[in-house]
Amino acid sequence: MPTRLLYTLTGVLCNRDAQISHFMGSQQYDQLLSSYGACTPDQRATLIHTTVSGYFQFVTFSHRWGVNEPLLRDVEGHSIYGMSTEGGFGKLQAFCLRAYEQNYLWAWSDTCCIDKDSSAELQEAIGSMFAWYRRSALTIVHLSDVPDNGSFGASEWFRRGWTLQELLAPQTILFYTQYWSPYKNLSGSNHKSDANVMQELENATGIDSRFLTNFSPGVDDARSRLLWASPRCTTRPEDIAYSLFGIFALHLPVLYGESAENALGRLLAEIISQSGDISVLDWVGAASPFHSCFPAHINSY
């Protein structure tokens, strides 16, 4: 579970201590205390787990970064609902409100819930991000370039590196259009259970629906996973490799400032080391200065 979460009722960013404080003031906590004494030891463990995990269900946010995205220092100690509605601030407010409307008290956004000034925290977040999206109760996707009556196939969201794991990891996902209408006005609670949406996702990504709905991270069939990533790009070139760490279930150092070729080379070397799968050596294009057996760019797949 992420260290920091937005409390959707108030719009305040909470660290772990504040989260626990909210829980101890909740009806769920009172009900836990009242039921605890009547339970056997085994029942108590189940009761605690069920109550705590239910209270701390959280919603993750997936979007394309834009201008004026609110960072940790911008929102610490303030309610986001009282801030400007311009740019990324308005987007963050809308996300939290949608999460609250879905009856979730906690929300996580990659913009303000990570201290990006801390290299250790950033390393931990990148290594944990796939698991956070997988464990979330819901992922809300905002497609800022899709009009209310449009289709999402041409959205830039499908061209960004980080959004690949944000599509594959969640079990439950809801797409919203530019002005925060549900995609195609669908009323369901999970767009991954809608056959028409799944067909559109297959067409937009080239990924078979069985992987979109039931993806397991790991190094199996590595070349197919590299193919899925090949048309995507990231603002920082080295992120194209870092954004795949979770998809391959690999834990490698994040070394911002290294070349994209070096980052991709380290990833490919680790895939081969763990799987023995040499199909990742099947590519077309310029060779990498990291190793001539590897491509310089992900789009070589």
Coordinates of C-alpha atoms in Angstrom, one line a residue:
M1 CA 0.0 0.0 0.0
P2 CA 1.4 3.5 -0.9
T3 CA 2.8 5.5 2.0
R4 CA 0.8 8.6 1.1
L5 CA -2.9 8.7 0.1
L6 CA -5.4 11.4 -0.6
Y7 CA -8.4 11.4 1.7
T8 CA -11.2 11.9 -0.7
L9 CA -13.7 13.3 1.8
T10 CA -11.5 16.3 2.6
G11 CA -9.0 16.3 -0.2
V12 CA -6.0 16.3 2.2
L13 CA -2.9 14.3 1.6
C14 CA -2.3 11.8 4.4
N15 CA 0.8 10.0 5.5
R16 CA 0.6 6.7 7.3
D17 CA 0.1 8.2 10.7
A18 CA -2.8 10.4 9.5
Q19 CA -4.3 7.4 7.7
I20 CA -4.3 5.4 11.0
S21 CA -5.7 8.3 12.8
H22 CA -8.7 8.5 10.4
F23 CA -9.2 4.8 10.8
M24 CA -9.3 5.0 14.6
G25 CA -11.9 7.7 14.4
S26 CA -14.1 5.7 12.0
Q27 CA -17.3 3.7 12.4
Q28 CA -15.4 0.7 11.1
Y29 CA -12.9 0.9 14.0
D30 CA -15.8 1.2 16.5
Q31 CA -17.5 -1.9 15.0
L32 CA -14.2 -3.8 15.1
L33 CA -13.8 -3.1 18.8
S34 CA -17.3 -4.0 19.6
S35 CA -17.1 -7.4 17.7
Y36 CA -13.5 -8.3 18.8
G37 CA -14.3 -9.6 22.3
A38 CA -16.9 -12.1 21.0
C39 CA -14.5 -13.7 18.5
T40 CA -12.1 -16.7 18.8
P41 CA -8.4 -15.9 18.1
D42 CA -8.7 -17.2 14.5
Q43 CA -11.8 -15.1 14.0
R44 CA -10.1 -12.0 15.4
A45 CA -7.3 -12.2 12.8
T46 CA -9.9 -12.5 10.0
L47 CA -12.0 -9.7 11.5
I48 CA -8.9 -7.4 11.7
H49 CA -7.8 -8.2 8.2
T50 CA -11.2 -7.8 6.7
T51 CA -12.0 -4.5 8.5
V52 CA -8.6 -2.9 7.8
S53 CA -8.3 -3.9 4.2
G54 CA -11.9 -2.9 3.5
Y55 CA -11.4 0.6 5.1
F56 CA -8.2 1.2 3.2
Q57 CA -9.3 0.3 -0.3
F58 CA -7.8 2.9 -2.6
V59 CA -8.2 4.1 -6.1
T60 CA -5.3 4.7 -8.4
F61 CA -5.1 7.4 -11.1
S62 CA -3.8 6.9 -14.7
H63 CA -3.4 9.9 -17.0
R64 CA -1.1 11.7 -19.3
W65 CA 0.9 14.4 -17.4
G66 CA 0.2 17.9 -18.6
V67 CA 1.2 21.4 -17.5
N68 CA 1.1 22.5 -13.8
E69 CA 0.7 19.1 -12.3
P70 CA 0.5 19.4 -8.5
L71 CA 3.5 17.9 -6.8
L72 CA 3.9 16.8 -3.2
R73 CA 5.1 20.2 -1.9
D74 CA 2.1 21.9 -3.6
V75 CA -0.6 19.9 -1.7
E76 CA 1.0 19.1 1.6
G77 CA -1.0 20.6 4.4
H78 CA -3.8 21.8 2.2
S79 CA -7.1 20.5 0.8
I80 CA -6.9 20.1 -2.9
Y81 CA -10.6 21.0 -3.1
G82 CA -9.7 24.6 -2.0
M83 CA -7.0 25.0 -4.7
S84 CA -7.1 26.4 -8.2
T85 CA -9.1 24.4 -10.7
E86 CA -6.6 25.1 -13.5
G87 CA -4.5 22.5 -15.3
G88 CA -3.4 19.5 -13.2
F89 CA -5.0 20.8 -10.0
G90 CA -8.5 20.6 -11.5
K91 CA -7.7 17.2 -12.9
L92 CA -6.6 15.9 -9.5
Q93 CA -9.8 17.3 -7.9
A94 CA -12.0 15.6 -10.5
F95 CA -10.2 12.3 -9.9
C96 CA -10.7 12.5 -6.1
L97 CA -14.3 13.4 -6.5
R98 CA -14.9 10.5 -8.9
A99 CA -13.2 8.2 -6.4
Y100 CA -15.4 9.5 -3.6
E101 CA -18.5 9.1 -5.8
Q102 CA -17.6 5.5 -6.2
N103 CA -17.5 5.2 -2.3
Y104 CA -13.8 5.1 -1.8
L105 CA -12.1 7.1 0.9
W106 CA -8.6 6.9 -0.4
A107 CA -6.9 7.8 -3.7
W108 CA -3.4 7.8 -5.1
S109 CA -1.9 9.9 -7.9
D110 CA 1.6 9.7 -9.2
T111 CA 1.8 13.5 -9.3
C112 CA 1.6 14.4 -5.6
C113 CA 1.7 11.1 -3.6
I114 CA 5.5 10.5 -4.2
D115 CA 8.3 12.7 -2.9
K116 CA 10.3 12.9 -6.1
D117 CA 13.1 14.8 -4.3
S118 CA 13.9 11.6 -2.5
S119 CA 15.8 9.2 -4.7
A120 CA 15.2 6.4 -2.2
E121 CA 11.4 7.0 -2.2
L122 CA 11.3 7.3 -6.0
Q123 CA 13.2 4.0 -6.4
E124 CA 10.7 2.3 -4.0
A125 CA 7.7 3.8 -5.8
I126 CA 8.9 2.7 -9.2
G127 CA 9.6 -0.8 -7.9
S128 CA 6.1 -1.0 -6.2
M129 CA 4.0 0.8 -8.7
F130 CA 2.8 -2.3 -10.6
A131 CA 1.7 -3.9 -7.3
W132 CA -0.1 -0.7 -6.2
Y133 CA -2.2 -0.6 -9.4
R134 CA -2.8 -4.4 -9.1
R135 CA -3.9 -4.1 -5.5
S136 CA -6.1 -1.0 -6.0
A137 CA -9.8 -1.4 -5.8
L138 CA -10.2 0.7 -9.0
T139 CA -8.1 2.5 -11.5
I140 CA -9.6 5.7 -13.0
V141 CA -8.2 6.7 -16.4
H142 CA -8.6 10.2 -17.6
L143 CA -8.3 10.6 -21.4
S144 CA -7.7 14.3 -21.7
D145 CA -7.7 14.2 -25.6
V146 CA -10.9 12.2 -26.1
P147 CA -14.2 14.2 -26.5
D148 CA -17.3 13.0 -24.7
N149 CA -18.7 11.5 -27.9
G150 CA -15.3 10.2 -29.2
S151 CA -13.5 6.9 -29.3
F152 CA -10.2 6.4 -27.5
G153 CA -8.2 4.5 -30.1
A154 CA -6.2 7.6 -31.1
S155 CA -5.6 8.9 -27.6
E156 CA -2.0 9.7 -26.6
W157 CA -2.6 7.7 -23.4
F158 CA -2.0 4.6 -25.5
R159 CA 1.4 6.0 -26.7
R160 CA 2.9 6.6 -23.3
G161 CA 5.3 4.2 -21.6
W162 CA 4.1 4.3 -18.0
T163 CA 0.4 3.8 -19.0
L164 CA 1.1 0.2 -20.3
Q165 CA 1.4 -1.2 -16.7
E166 CA -1.4 1.1 -15.6
L167 CA -3.6 -0.7 -18.2
L168 CA -2.3 -4.3 -17.5
A169 CA -2.1 -4.3 -13.7
P170 CA -5.6 -3.2 -12.5
Q171 CA -8.4 -5.7 -12.3
T172 CA -11.0 -3.0 -12.4
I173 CA -10.8 0.1 -14.5
L174 CA -13.0 3.0 -15.6
F175 CA -12.3 5.4 -18.5
Y176 CA -13.3 9.0 -18.4
T177 CA -13.3 11.4 -21.3
Q178 CA -11.9 15.0 -21.6
Y179 CA -14.6 16.6 -19.5
W180 CA -14.9 13.7 -17.1
S181 CA -17.9 11.8 -18.6
P182 CA -17.8 8.0 -18.4
Y183 CA -16.5 6.7 -21.7
K184 CA -19.4 6.3 -24.1
N185 CA -21.6 7.0 -21.1
L186 CA -21.2 3.4 -19.9
S187 CA -22.7 2.8 -16.5
G188 CA -20.9 -0.4 -15.5
S189 CA -18.5 -0.6 -12.6
N190 CA -15.6 -2.1 -14.6
H191 CA -14.9 -1.3 -18.3
K192 CA -12.7 -4.5 -18.5
S193 CA -15.9 -6.4 -18.3
D194 CA -17.5 -4.7 -21.3
A195 CA -17.0 -6.7 -24.5
N196 CA -17.1 -3.6 -26.8
V197 CA -14.5 -1.7 -24.7
M198 CA -12.3 -4.8 -24.6
Q199 CA -12.4 -5.0 -28.4
E200 CA -11.4 -1.3 -28.7
L201 CA -8.6 -1.9 -26.3
E202 CA -7.3 -4.8 -28.3
N203 CA -7.4 -2.7 -31.5
A204 CA -5.7 0.3 -29.8
T205 CA -2.9 -1.7 -28.1
G206 CA -2.4 -4.9 -30.2
I207 CA -2.7 -6.8 -26.9
D208 CA -5.0 -9.9 -26.7
S209 CA -7.9 -9.4 -24.3
R210 CA -6.8 -12.4 -22.2
F211 CA -3.7 -10.4 -21.2
L212 CA -5.7 -7.2 -20.7
T213 CA -8.0 -8.9 -18.1
N214 CA -5.7 -11.4 -16.5
F215 CA -2.1 -10.3 -16.9
S216 CA 0.6 -12.0 -14.8
P217 CA 3.9 -10.0 -14.5
G218 CA 7.1 -12.0 -15.2
V219 CA 9.6 -12.8 -17.9
D220 CA 7.5 -15.3 -19.8
D221 CA 7.1 -14.6 -23.5
A222 CA 9.3 -11.5 -23.0
R223 CA 9.5 -10.5 -26.7
S224 CA 5.7 -10.1 -26.9
R225 CA 5.8 -7.8 -23.9
L226 CA 8.6 -5.8 -25.5
L227 CA 6.4 -5.6 -28.7
W228 CA 3.6 -4.1 -26.7
A229 CA 5.9 -1.4 -25.4
S230 CA 7.6 -0.7 -28.7
P231 CA 5.4 2.1 -30.0
R232 CA 5.4 3.9 -26.7
C233 CA 7.6 6.7 -25.5
T234 CA 8.4 8.6 -22.2
T235 CA 9.4 12.2 -21.5
R236 CA 12.7 11.0 -19.9
P237 CA 14.2 8.5 -22.3
E238 CA 15.5 6.1 -19.6
D239 CA 11.9 5.8 -18.3
I240 CA 11.0 3.6 -21.2
A241 CA 13.0 0.8 -19.5
Y242 CA 12.0 1.7 -15.9
S243 CA 8.3 1.6 -16.9
L244 CA 8.7 -2.1 -17.8
F245 CA 10.3 -3.2 -14.5
G246 CA 6.9 -4.1 -13.0
I247 CA 5.6 -5.8 -16.1
F248 CA 8.6 -8.2 -16.0
A249 CA 8.6 -8.4 -12.2
L250 CA 12.2 -7.3 -12.1
H251 CA 13.8 -5.2 -9.3
L252 CA 16.7 -3.2 -10.8
P253 CA 18.3 0.1 -9.7
V254 CA 16.7 3.2 -11.1
L255 CA 19.7 5.4 -12.3
Y256 CA 18.3 8.7 -13.6
G257 CA 20.9 10.3 -15.8
E258 CA 22.0 7.1 -17.5
S259 CA 21.4 6.8 -21.2
A260 CA 18.2 5.2 -22.5
E261 CA 20.4 2.6 -24.2
N262 CA 22.0 1.6 -20.9
A263 CA 18.7 1.4 -19.1
L264 CA 17.2 -0.8 -21.8
G265 CA 20.4 -2.9 -22.0
R266 CA 20.3 -3.6 -18.3
L267 CA 16.6 -4.6 -18.5
L268 CA 17.2 -7.0 -21.5
A269 CA 20.3 -8.5 -19.8
E270 CA 18.3 -9.3 -16.7
I271 CA 15.4 -10.8 -18.7
I272 CA 17.8 -13.2 -20.4
S273 CA 19.6 -13.9 -17.1
Q274 CA 16.4 -14.9 -15.4
S275 CA 14.5 -16.6 -18.3
G276 CA 17.2 -17.8 -20.7
D277 CA 14.8 -16.5 -23.4
I278 CA 16.9 -15.3 -26.3
S279 CA 13.9 -14.2 -28.4
V280 CA 14.6 -10.7 -27.1
L281 CA 17.6 -10.7 -29.4
D282 CA 15.3 -10.8 -32.4
W283 CA 15.0 -7.1 -33.4
V284 CA 15.7 -4.8 -36.3
G285 CA 17.4 -1.5 -36.2
A286 CA 20.5 0.2 -34.6
A287 CA 22.6 -1.7 -32.2
S288 CA 23.1 -0.5 -28.6
P289 CA 26.3 0.9 -27.3
F290 CA 25.5 -1.1 -24.2
H291 CA 26.0 -4.4 -26.1
S292 CA 25.8 -5.0 -29.8
C293 CA 23.4 -7.9 -29.3
F294 CA 20.8 -5.5 -28.0
P295 CA 18.8 -2.8 -29.8
A296 CA 19.4 0.9 -29.0
H297 CA 15.7 1.6 -28.9
I298 CA 12.6 -0.2 -27.8
N299 CA 10.9 0.5 -31.1
S300 CA 13.3 -2.1 -32.7
Y301 CA 10.8 -4.7 -31.6

